[in-house]
Amino acid sequence: MNKAIYLAILLFTFLFLNFHKLTYTYSEYQSIEDLRQAYERNSSLWPVATIDSTVVFKELGTLLPTPPVAKEDIYKVELGKLLFYDPRLSSSNQISCSTCHIDKEHWADKQTLAIGHEGLVGTRNTPSIENAWIQQELFWDGRANSLQEQQIMSIENHVEMFQDINELPTKIKQIKGYKKHFKKAYGNNQITKDKILDALALFQKTIVSNPTPFDAFINGDYQKLSDQQVHGLHLFRTKARCINCHSGPYFTDLQYHNEGFTFYKRKREDLGRYNVTHKASDVGKMKTPGLRNVMHTAPWFHQGVFPNIQSVIGMYNAGMNIPHRREEYKNDSLFPVTSPLIKRLGLTKDEQLAIISFLEALSSEPMLIEKPTLPK
């Protein structure tokens, strides 16, 4: 047999038998075994991540210990739980905090846009409040600087609970059963706005996500991630560039970025962070959501525009949406600019599936709450 033909047959046989390995090949790694070896060690020794120069890098990590509830706050948290589930915090007596933040839905609501007072539909998707204790600013645009501010805005918003926060203490005082709970929590039965907000905030800080297969993997149980998920982890940190925004233990930089969905000059226009800072550079920017349990909080993005994860990954792969600046908007300082961190990725179908598989590894069982019996 001709030597060249013989070598060609050997090469074809090798490629055929190792095709399943080659689908995972990326960069210098020739097989999934090589890739696993690169990641089955301390994260400080992982391959170098693909990070833009403007990004402050923070490696992915395990869940941080949740701050323990102080002894003096135990009864305040219990009171906050009652208030969280009580629809009487709304003017209609029908909408509670738990209406939109549902424990079995990982503390979101599965709706495209939030639905509140008298069935009114909001303009944004309900974000999960899992791990809210790590947040310095709340809401998609960061307009609240504390959980207490977030509560005021939600309670008073005419599309949400539509309840005057200053009238709420008087309303709660009329529910006799609450007096003993306030006394137990705060040493007296006086019901004030600050106590209501404090108790709600303390309860919200206890709502956290549970450990995931990724946490087990990073702690040394390397069989918790499949070969496809290890490949997805590598892509997440390198070619797919996800880690530029989704970094750290909670897979968020807690920063604001414009991902191309400002809907400029259209009915659904949302200027995002600009409405808070009034800086032209913040037009269309929204806070990076954490990705723990992301596979359970569809639909995604601030207006719930993506109902399936394949569409999300596909849009990132295409470089998201870059609005065309027409001549009439040439000098408009508020024309939205898509973040330079977003680029065309060139991911193959297998690579996109690997990333989705890795995102599955960030899932855990939801933190379920036994519903309280409300005071009368």
XYZ file of C-alpha atoms in Angstrom:
376
model
C 0.000 0.000 0.000
C 1.206 3.476 -0.857
C 2.749 5.014 2.261
C 0.870 8.309 1.806
C -2.473 6.467 1.552
C -1.602 4.391 4.610
C -0.835 7.520 6.652
C -4.035 9.154 5.439
C -6.060 6.128 6.585
C -4.379 6.234 9.990
C -5.136 9.952 10.321
C -8.782 9.460 9.324
C -9.159 6.621 11.821
C -7.637 8.744 14.585
C -9.945 11.665 13.832
C -13.005 9.425 13.681
C -12.293 7.654 16.959
C -11.452 10.897 18.750
C -14.161 13.138 17.303
C -15.922 13.361 20.679
C -12.713 14.726 22.150
C -12.087 17.200 19.364
C -15.499 18.791 19.874
C -14.135 20.003 23.211
C -10.794 21.181 21.867
C -10.055 24.844 22.459
C -6.835 26.771 22.293
C -3.893 24.761 23.602
C -6.024 21.953 25.053
C -6.106 18.952 22.740
C -8.567 16.849 24.728
C -11.094 17.085 27.510
C -8.635 15.223 29.729
C -6.144 18.069 29.289
C -8.852 20.629 29.998
C -10.003 18.833 33.137
C -6.426 18.696 34.364
C -6.208 22.471 33.916
C -9.290 23.037 36.079
C -9.117 20.220 38.624
C -6.936 22.261 40.937
C -7.063 25.426 42.999
C -8.757 28.245 41.068
C -5.664 30.423 41.512
C -3.921 28.018 39.106
C -6.668 28.004 36.467
C -5.872 29.142 32.912
C -5.641 32.890 32.398
C -9.063 34.428 31.824
C -9.851 36.567 28.777
C -10.394 39.973 30.368
C -10.481 43.434 28.813
C -8.079 46.031 30.195
C -10.907 48.133 31.662
C -12.230 45.267 33.792
C -11.312 44.743 37.445
C -10.884 40.973 37.473
C -12.359 38.844 40.226
C -12.116 35.075 39.908
C -15.174 32.869 40.184
C -15.628 31.379 43.640
C -17.817 29.498 46.067
C -20.724 30.977 48.000
C -19.606 33.384 50.693
C -20.766 32.677 54.250
C -24.059 34.458 54.840
C -23.752 36.963 57.692
C -25.361 35.307 60.720
C -28.458 36.846 62.236
C -27.463 38.642 65.436
C -29.143 37.385 68.590
C -30.910 40.717 69.046
C -32.276 40.524 65.480
C -33.865 37.062 65.556
C -37.349 38.341 66.395
C -36.951 41.246 63.975
C -36.352 38.736 61.166
C -39.484 36.835 62.237
C -41.452 40.084 62.117
C -39.969 40.895 58.723
C -41.143 37.519 57.447
C -44.710 38.280 58.559
C -44.620 41.663 56.851
C -43.090 40.212 53.687
C -46.023 37.827 53.268
C -48.732 40.254 54.344
C -50.811 41.717 51.459
C -52.111 44.381 53.840
C -48.901 46.309 53.146
C -50.553 47.283 49.850
C -53.428 49.713 49.407
C -55.594 46.980 47.869
C -54.742 44.440 50.598
C -53.983 42.016 47.768
C -50.293 42.514 46.911
C -47.494 41.433 49.234
C -43.740 41.365 48.667
C -44.115 37.619 48.152
C -46.493 38.172 45.230
C -43.558 38.961 42.955
C -40.784 37.271 44.922
C -41.828 33.620 45.152
C -39.628 31.166 47.022
C -40.196 28.164 44.719
C -39.349 30.387 41.716
C -36.008 31.301 43.271
C -37.523 34.527 44.574
C -38.549 35.903 41.176
C -41.936 35.405 39.492
C -41.514 33.944 35.965
C -43.418 36.905 34.471
C -42.085 38.850 31.496
C -42.854 42.117 33.292
C -43.870 42.618 36.909
C -47.623 42.647 37.587
C -48.883 44.636 40.569
C -51.676 46.884 41.815
C -55.026 46.120 40.140
C -53.246 44.034 37.514
C -51.128 46.916 36.234
C -48.066 45.775 34.299
C -44.691 47.328 35.058
C -41.939 48.189 32.614
C -39.290 45.769 33.895
C -38.810 42.121 34.731
C -38.829 41.164 38.419
C -35.255 40.475 39.587
C -34.637 37.677 42.059
C -33.858 38.793 45.600
C -31.684 35.770 46.348
C -28.433 36.989 47.902
C -29.743 40.557 48.155
C -27.414 41.034 51.133
C -24.430 41.455 48.768
C -26.091 44.341 46.892
C -25.030 47.916 47.550
C -27.666 49.261 45.149
C -31.039 47.736 44.300
C -33.244 47.542 41.189
C -32.044 47.141 37.610
C -30.929 50.777 37.551
C -29.568 50.895 41.102
C -31.873 53.696 42.197
C -32.143 52.385 45.773
C -29.081 52.548 48.005
C -30.381 50.143 50.631
C -32.997 47.461 51.146
C -34.995 49.992 53.154
C -35.063 52.404 50.208
C -36.004 49.546 47.909
C -38.952 48.693 50.164
C -40.228 52.275 50.196
C -40.068 52.509 46.409
C -41.854 49.197 45.909
C -44.526 49.863 48.517
C -45.309 53.338 47.189
C -45.019 52.633 43.451
C -48.476 52.958 41.873
C -47.829 49.918 39.656
C -46.628 47.772 42.544
C -48.233 48.115 46.002
C -49.485 51.709 45.788
C -49.388 52.288 49.543
C -48.303 55.571 51.163
C -45.401 54.515 53.377
C -46.173 57.224 55.942
C -49.730 55.963 56.351
C -48.674 52.323 56.598
C -47.840 52.331 60.363
C -51.351 53.564 61.161
C -52.797 50.814 58.992
C -50.663 48.113 60.648
C -51.597 49.425 64.134
C -55.196 48.526 63.388
C -54.143 44.868 63.221
C -54.006 44.102 66.955
C -52.021 40.912 66.516
C -48.975 42.810 65.286
C -48.401 44.657 68.564
C -46.933 41.638 70.352
C -44.601 40.947 67.440
C -43.252 44.524 67.435
C -42.794 44.390 71.197
C -40.940 41.087 70.945
C -38.698 42.459 68.205
C -38.083 46.022 69.383
C -38.897 46.027 73.106
C -42.124 48.021 72.768
C -45.318 47.762 70.755
C -44.938 51.071 68.943
C -45.293 50.549 65.203
C -43.234 52.925 63.059
C -42.177 53.201 59.444
C -38.520 52.674 60.337
C -39.271 49.481 62.255
C -41.334 48.083 59.376
C -38.556 48.797 56.880
C -35.819 47.530 59.193
C -37.598 44.222 59.824
C -38.300 43.688 56.132
C -34.664 44.388 55.242
C -33.339 41.997 57.893
C -35.614 39.236 56.615
C -34.580 39.827 53.002
C -30.928 39.470 53.954
C -31.613 35.886 55.042
C -32.808 34.881 51.556
C -29.849 33.159 49.936
C -29.072 30.567 47.294
C -27.933 27.067 48.207
C -24.636 25.397 47.208
C -24.388 24.161 43.633
C -22.434 21.477 41.726
C -20.006 24.259 40.780
C -19.341 24.971 44.472
C -18.656 21.277 45.076
C -16.296 21.208 42.078
C -14.328 24.228 43.176
C -14.059 22.683 46.658
C -12.397 19.581 45.211
C -15.255 17.230 44.274
C -14.261 17.242 40.625
C -16.816 14.677 39.475
C -19.632 17.156 40.145
C -19.074 18.780 36.742
C -19.431 16.774 33.545
C -16.893 17.036 30.733
C -19.271 19.338 28.872
C -19.632 21.575 31.945
C -15.874 21.831 32.435
C -15.639 22.846 28.791
C -18.381 25.409 29.429
C -16.514 26.759 32.460
C -13.417 27.262 30.329
C -15.373 28.989 27.568
C -17.158 31.152 30.169
C -13.770 32.418 31.340
C -12.123 32.712 27.922
C -13.592 32.652 24.417
C -17.167 33.525 25.454
C -15.906 36.464 27.584
C -18.734 36.046 30.124
C -16.395 36.655 33.045
C -15.823 40.260 31.960
C -19.136 41.057 33.697
C -20.169 37.845 35.480
C -17.332 37.404 37.951
C -16.734 36.598 41.594
C -18.648 34.209 43.881
C -22.042 35.492 42.725
C -21.191 35.786 39.027
C -21.773 39.534 38.899
C -19.517 42.568 38.932
C -22.417 44.607 40.405
C -21.696 47.185 37.716
C -23.892 48.647 34.968
C -23.643 47.904 31.251
C -25.635 48.690 28.118
C -26.272 45.431 26.277
C -28.077 46.984 23.351
C -31.706 46.882 24.460
C -32.504 50.523 25.194
C -35.268 50.495 22.517
C -34.218 54.011 21.622
C -37.087 56.287 20.496
C -39.545 53.391 20.659
C -42.488 52.606 22.898
C -40.404 50.407 25.217
C -37.503 52.861 25.535
C -35.713 52.480 28.856
C -32.751 54.747 29.592
C -31.762 52.645 32.596
C -29.048 53.965 34.884
C -29.232 57.373 33.203
C -32.554 58.007 34.968
C -30.653 57.820 38.257
C -27.347 59.559 37.486
C -28.395 61.784 34.540
C -25.012 61.044 32.954
C -25.129 60.526 29.198
C -22.559 57.735 29.559
C -25.114 55.758 31.608
C -27.857 55.696 28.974
C -29.323 52.211 28.703
C -27.085 50.687 31.341
C -28.533 48.041 33.663
C -26.966 46.234 36.595
C -25.330 42.881 35.886
C -27.520 40.162 37.410
C -25.900 37.310 39.310
C -26.026 33.957 37.521
C -26.637 31.630 40.422
C -29.903 29.836 39.582
C -30.115 31.818 36.346
C -31.582 28.777 34.589
C -34.643 29.042 36.862
C -35.392 32.750 36.460
C -36.517 33.064 32.850
C -37.484 35.179 30.997
C -34.244 37.126 30.963
C -33.009 40.728 30.718
C -34.608 43.814 32.217
C -37.660 43.586 29.973
C -37.894 39.810 29.901
C -37.256 39.755 26.160
C -35.666 36.293 26.024
C -37.815 33.293 27.024
C -35.165 30.633 26.350
C -31.480 30.406 27.141
C -30.498 29.419 23.599
C -31.656 32.847 22.416
C -29.627 34.565 25.124
C -26.405 32.759 24.223
C -27.126 33.238 20.521
C -27.463 36.993 20.956
C -24.211 37.243 22.878
C -22.544 35.152 20.191
C -23.757 37.620 17.558
C -22.408 40.588 19.532
C -25.824 41.660 20.851
C -27.614 44.646 19.354
C -25.737 47.757 18.210
C -28.269 50.505 17.390
C -27.814 52.287 14.091
C -27.314 56.046 14.587
C -29.401 57.726 11.923
C -28.452 61.179 10.666
C -31.175 62.842 12.719
C -29.643 61.456 15.923
C -26.023 62.234 15.040
C -25.694 64.892 17.736
C -27.950 63.302 20.351
C -25.864 62.854 23.514
C -28.433 60.351 24.765
C -28.034 57.963 21.854
C -27.401 54.545 23.477
C -23.980 52.971 23.083
C -23.660 49.218 23.496
C -20.889 48.226 25.921
C -17.474 47.704 24.272
C -17.145 44.572 26.440
C -19.639 42.887 24.122
C -18.106 41.476 20.952
C -18.889 38.862 18.319
C -17.724 35.546 19.745
C -17.697 32.949 16.978
C -18.915 30.177 19.267
C -19.828 26.891 17.618
C -23.103 25.146 18.434
C -21.220 22.678 20.643
C -19.552 25.525 22.488
C -22.867 27.283 23.067
C -24.338 24.050 24.441
C -21.325 23.652 26.724
C -21.870 27.128 28.194
C -25.555 26.370 28.784
C -24.570 23.115 30.459
C -22.174 25.023 32.731
C -24.945 27.459 33.677
C -26.994 24.430 34.755
C -24.184 23.653 37.194
C -24.910 26.980 38.925
C -28.356 25.725 39.956
C -29.448 24.685 43.434
C -32.655 23.832 45.205
C -34.549 27.021 46.121
C -34.632 28.263 49.690
C -38.222 27.434 50.633
C -40.037 29.283 53.412
C -42.856 27.945 55.549
C -45.614 30.494 55.026
C -46.458 32.279 58.279
C -49.867 32.638 59.901
C -50.561 36.362 59.651
C -51.627 38.408 62.676
C -55.299 39.375 63.066
